[in-house]
Short mmCIF file of C-alpha atoms in Angstrom, two decimals:
data_model
loop_
_atom_site.label_atom_id
_atom_site.label_comp_id
_atom_site.label_asym_id
_atom_site.label_seq_id
_atom_site.Cartn_x
_atom_site.Cartn_y
_atom_site.Cartn_z
CA UNK A 1 4.16 -33.87 -51.36
CA UNK A 2 1.48 -35.40 -53.55
CA UNK A 3 1.32 -39.17 -53.52
CA UNK A 4 -0.82 -40.92 -56.10
CA UNK A 5 -2.72 -43.90 -54.75
CA UNK A 6 -5.44 -46.09 -56.23
CA UNK A 7 -7.91 -43.80 -54.46
CA UNK A 8 -6.42 -40.73 -56.12
CA UNK A 9 -3.78 -38.28 -55.01
CA UNK A 10 -3.17 -37.33 -51.44
CA UNK A 11 -4.09 -33.66 -51.51
CA UNK A 12 -2.99 -32.60 -48.06
CA UNK A 13 -1.40 -29.18 -48.39
CA UNK A 14 -2.14 -28.86 -52.12
CA UNK A 15 -4.26 -26.36 -53.92
CA UNK A 16 -7.29 -28.05 -55.59
CA UNK A 17 -6.94 -25.59 -58.47
CA UNK A 18 -3.38 -26.83 -59.09
CA UNK A 19 -4.62 -30.43 -59.11
CA UNK A 20 -7.37 -29.49 -61.57
CA UNK A 21 -4.80 -27.75 -63.79
CA UNK A 22 -2.56 -30.84 -63.72
CA UNK A 23 -5.52 -33.04 -64.67
CA UNK A 24 -6.37 -30.69 -67.54
CA UNK A 25 -2.76 -30.70 -68.77
CA UNK A 26 -2.53 -34.50 -68.82
CA UNK A 27 -6.06 -35.14 -69.99
CA UNK A 28 -6.95 -37.40 -67.06
CA UNK A 29 -7.40 -37.27 -63.32
CA UNK A 30 -4.73 -38.49 -60.90
CA UNK A 31 -6.37 -41.88 -60.30
CA UNK A 32 -6.64 -42.66 -64.01
CA UNK A 33 -3.06 -41.56 -64.59
CA UNK A 34 -1.87 -43.75 -61.70
CA UNK A 35 -3.64 -46.81 -63.13
CA UNK A 36 -2.39 -46.15 -66.68
CA UNK A 37 1.22 -45.74 -65.56
CA UNK A 38 1.00 -48.82 -63.34
CA UNK A 39 -0.32 -50.88 -66.25
CA UNK A 40 2.35 -49.55 -68.58
CA UNK A 41 5.29 -50.16 -66.26
CA UNK A 42 4.10 -53.70 -65.60
CA UNK A 43 3.96 -54.31 -69.36
CA UNK A 44 7.73 -53.81 -69.33
CA UNK A 45 8.04 -57.20 -67.58
CA UNK A 46 6.89 -58.82 -70.84
CA UNK A 47 9.90 -59.52 -73.11
CA UNK A 48 7.63 -59.90 -76.15
CA UNK A 49 6.32 -56.38 -75.56
CA UNK A 50 9.88 -55.08 -75.25
CA UNK A 51 10.66 -56.82 -78.53
CA UNK A 52 7.67 -55.08 -80.14
CA UNK A 53 8.77 -51.70 -78.76
CA UNK A 54 12.29 -52.24 -80.10
CA UNK A 55 11.17 -53.43 -83.53
CA UNK A 56 8.83 -50.46 -83.88
CA UNK A 57 11.63 -48.06 -82.90
CA UNK A 58 10.01 -46.74 -79.73
CA UNK A 59 13.21 -47.51 -77.82
CA UNK A 60 15.09 -45.16 -80.18
CA UNK A 61 12.73 -42.23 -79.55
CA UNK A 62 14.24 -39.65 -77.13
CA UNK A 63 10.77 -38.69 -75.86
CA UNK A 64 10.03 -42.34 -75.04
CA UNK A 65 13.39 -42.73 -73.28
CA UNK A 66 12.57 -39.62 -71.28
CA UNK A 67 9.24 -41.18 -70.30
CA UNK A 68 11.07 -44.31 -69.13
CA UNK A 69 13.30 -42.12 -66.94
CA UNK A 70 10.18 -40.48 -65.54
CA UNK A 71 8.85 -43.92 -64.55
CA UNK A 72 11.74 -44.39 -62.11
CA UNK A 73 9.47 -43.06 -59.37
CA UNK A 74 7.88 -46.53 -59.27
CA UNK A 75 10.91 -47.71 -57.27
CA UNK A 76 9.76 -45.66 -54.28
CA UNK A 77 8.09 -47.92 -51.68
CA UNK A 78 4.79 -46.05 -51.70
CA UNK A 79 4.46 -46.89 -55.42
CA UNK A 80 6.37 -50.18 -55.68
CA UNK A 81 3.91 -51.90 -53.36
CA UNK A 82 1.33 -51.83 -56.17
CA UNK A 83 3.57 -53.64 -58.67
CA UNK A 84 2.69 -57.31 -59.19
CA UNK A 85 5.43 -58.09 -61.70
CA UNK A 86 8.71 -56.84 -60.18
CA UNK A 87 10.69 -57.90 -63.26
CA UNK A 88 9.38 -54.69 -64.81
CA UNK A 89 11.76 -52.70 -62.60
CA UNK A 90 14.71 -54.77 -63.81
CA UNK A 91 13.63 -54.26 -67.41
CA UNK A 92 13.33 -50.53 -66.73
CA UNK A 93 17.01 -50.62 -65.69
CA UNK A 94 18.01 -52.64 -68.73
CA UNK A 95 16.19 -50.29 -71.09
CA UNK A 96 18.70 -47.58 -70.18
CA UNK A 97 21.30 -49.57 -72.11
CA UNK A 98 21.40 -49.03 -75.85
CA UNK A 99 22.99 -52.47 -76.22
CA UNK A 100 20.02 -54.09 -74.47
CA UNK A 101 17.57 -52.11 -76.60
CA UNK A 102 19.30 -53.38 -79.75
CA UNK A 103 19.47 -56.95 -78.43
CA UNK A 104 15.82 -57.17 -77.38
CA UNK A 105 14.83 -56.29 -80.96
CA UNK A 106 15.95 -59.82 -81.88
CA UNK A 107 13.06 -62.25 -81.33
CA UNK A 108 15.36 -65.01 -80.06
CA UNK A 109 16.71 -62.75 -77.30
CA UNK A 110 13.17 -61.90 -76.20
CA UNK A 111 12.33 -65.63 -76.21
CA UNK A 112 15.42 -66.39 -74.10
CA UNK A 113 14.48 -63.70 -71.56
CA UNK A 114 10.95 -65.09 -71.44
CA UNK A 115 12.28 -68.62 -70.82
CA UNK A 116 14.48 -67.39 -67.98
CA UNK A 117 11.52 -65.59 -66.42
CA UNK A 118 9.48 -68.78 -66.69
CA UNK A 119 12.17 -70.82 -64.95
CA UNK A 120 12.45 -68.19 -62.23
CA UNK A 121 8.70 -68.21 -61.61
CA UNK A 122 8.57 -72.01 -61.81
CA UNK A 123 11.31 -72.64 -59.25
CA UNK A 124 11.34 -69.51 -57.06
CA UNK A 125 9.06 -70.80 -54.30
CA UNK A 126 10.60 -74.27 -54.20
CA UNK A 127 14.09 -72.76 -53.95
CA UNK A 128 13.01 -70.44 -51.11
CA UNK A 129 11.43 -73.37 -49.22
CA UNK A 130 14.58 -75.43 -49.75
CA UNK A 131 16.76 -72.54 -48.51
CA UNK A 132 14.52 -72.07 -45.47
CA UNK A 133 14.70 -75.77 -44.61
CA UNK A 134 18.48 -75.77 -45.03
CA UNK A 135 18.74 -72.76 -42.72
CA UNK A 136 16.71 -74.60 -40.07
CA UNK A 137 18.85 -77.73 -40.41
CA UNK A 138 22.16 -75.85 -40.35
CA UNK A 139 23.87 -75.22 -37.01
CA UNK A 140 23.00 -71.87 -35.52
CA UNK A 141 25.47 -69.11 -36.26
CA UNK A 142 26.09 -65.69 -34.85
CA UNK A 143 26.43 -64.21 -31.36
CA UNK A 144 23.66 -66.31 -29.83
CA UNK A 145 25.23 -69.52 -31.09
CA UNK A 146 28.62 -68.46 -29.73
CA UNK A 147 27.05 -67.62 -26.36
CA UNK A 148 25.22 -70.94 -26.32
CA UNK A 149 28.41 -72.78 -27.23
CA UNK A 150 30.29 -70.89 -24.53
CA UNK A 151 27.63 -71.74 -21.92
CA UNK A 152 27.72 -75.37 -22.99
CA UNK A 153 31.50 -75.47 -22.65
CA UNK A 154 31.30 -73.84 -19.21
CA UNK A 155 28.66 -76.35 -18.12
CA UNK A 156 30.79 -79.21 -19.38
CA UNK A 157 33.84 -77.83 -17.55
CA UNK A 158 31.97 -77.32 -14.26
CA UNK A 159 31.71 -81.01 -13.31
CA UNK A 160 35.40 -81.43 -14.09
CA UNK A 161 36.29 -78.51 -11.80
CA UNK A 162 34.05 -79.89 -9.08
CA UNK A 163 35.67 -83.30 -9.41
CA UNK A 164 39.11 -81.70 -9.25
CA UNK A 165 38.07 -79.80 -6.08
CA UNK A 166 36.97 -83.05 -4.38
CA UNK A 167 40.16 -84.77 -5.37
CA UNK A 168 42.30 -82.02 -3.80
#
């Protein structure tokens, strides 16, 4: 299996002639292709760019839609780790919908998506910190908590049993 990386493709078990033929067919080497496709898929996180694509009818072009389907490989962990704007993967999903493609052609829709992204980026870290603090403050849950509660109840019952044994 060939895996494109920023350093070029992993060629273990591949014929160099086949790699050269693939580079000739695409017009660029594997590293350049990797970088170009990474840049393009990350552009999909930009609602204004999606608006431009929709207004210029790229989203209606079957060849372009086929290219978007091809880009699904970016979901695989060995590729996804290079993505800095993960919203692009959500937009890639949404671009499968003809209704979304029509909607994003409206400038106000693109502006609304952009605003929601801004609010997400603005509050994401603070919300995660708040959730983490709440989890630390909340009583422990799960099997360990039940075991600890059970041990505490047994320890509390032990003096009572000892006192009952002395009384008898």
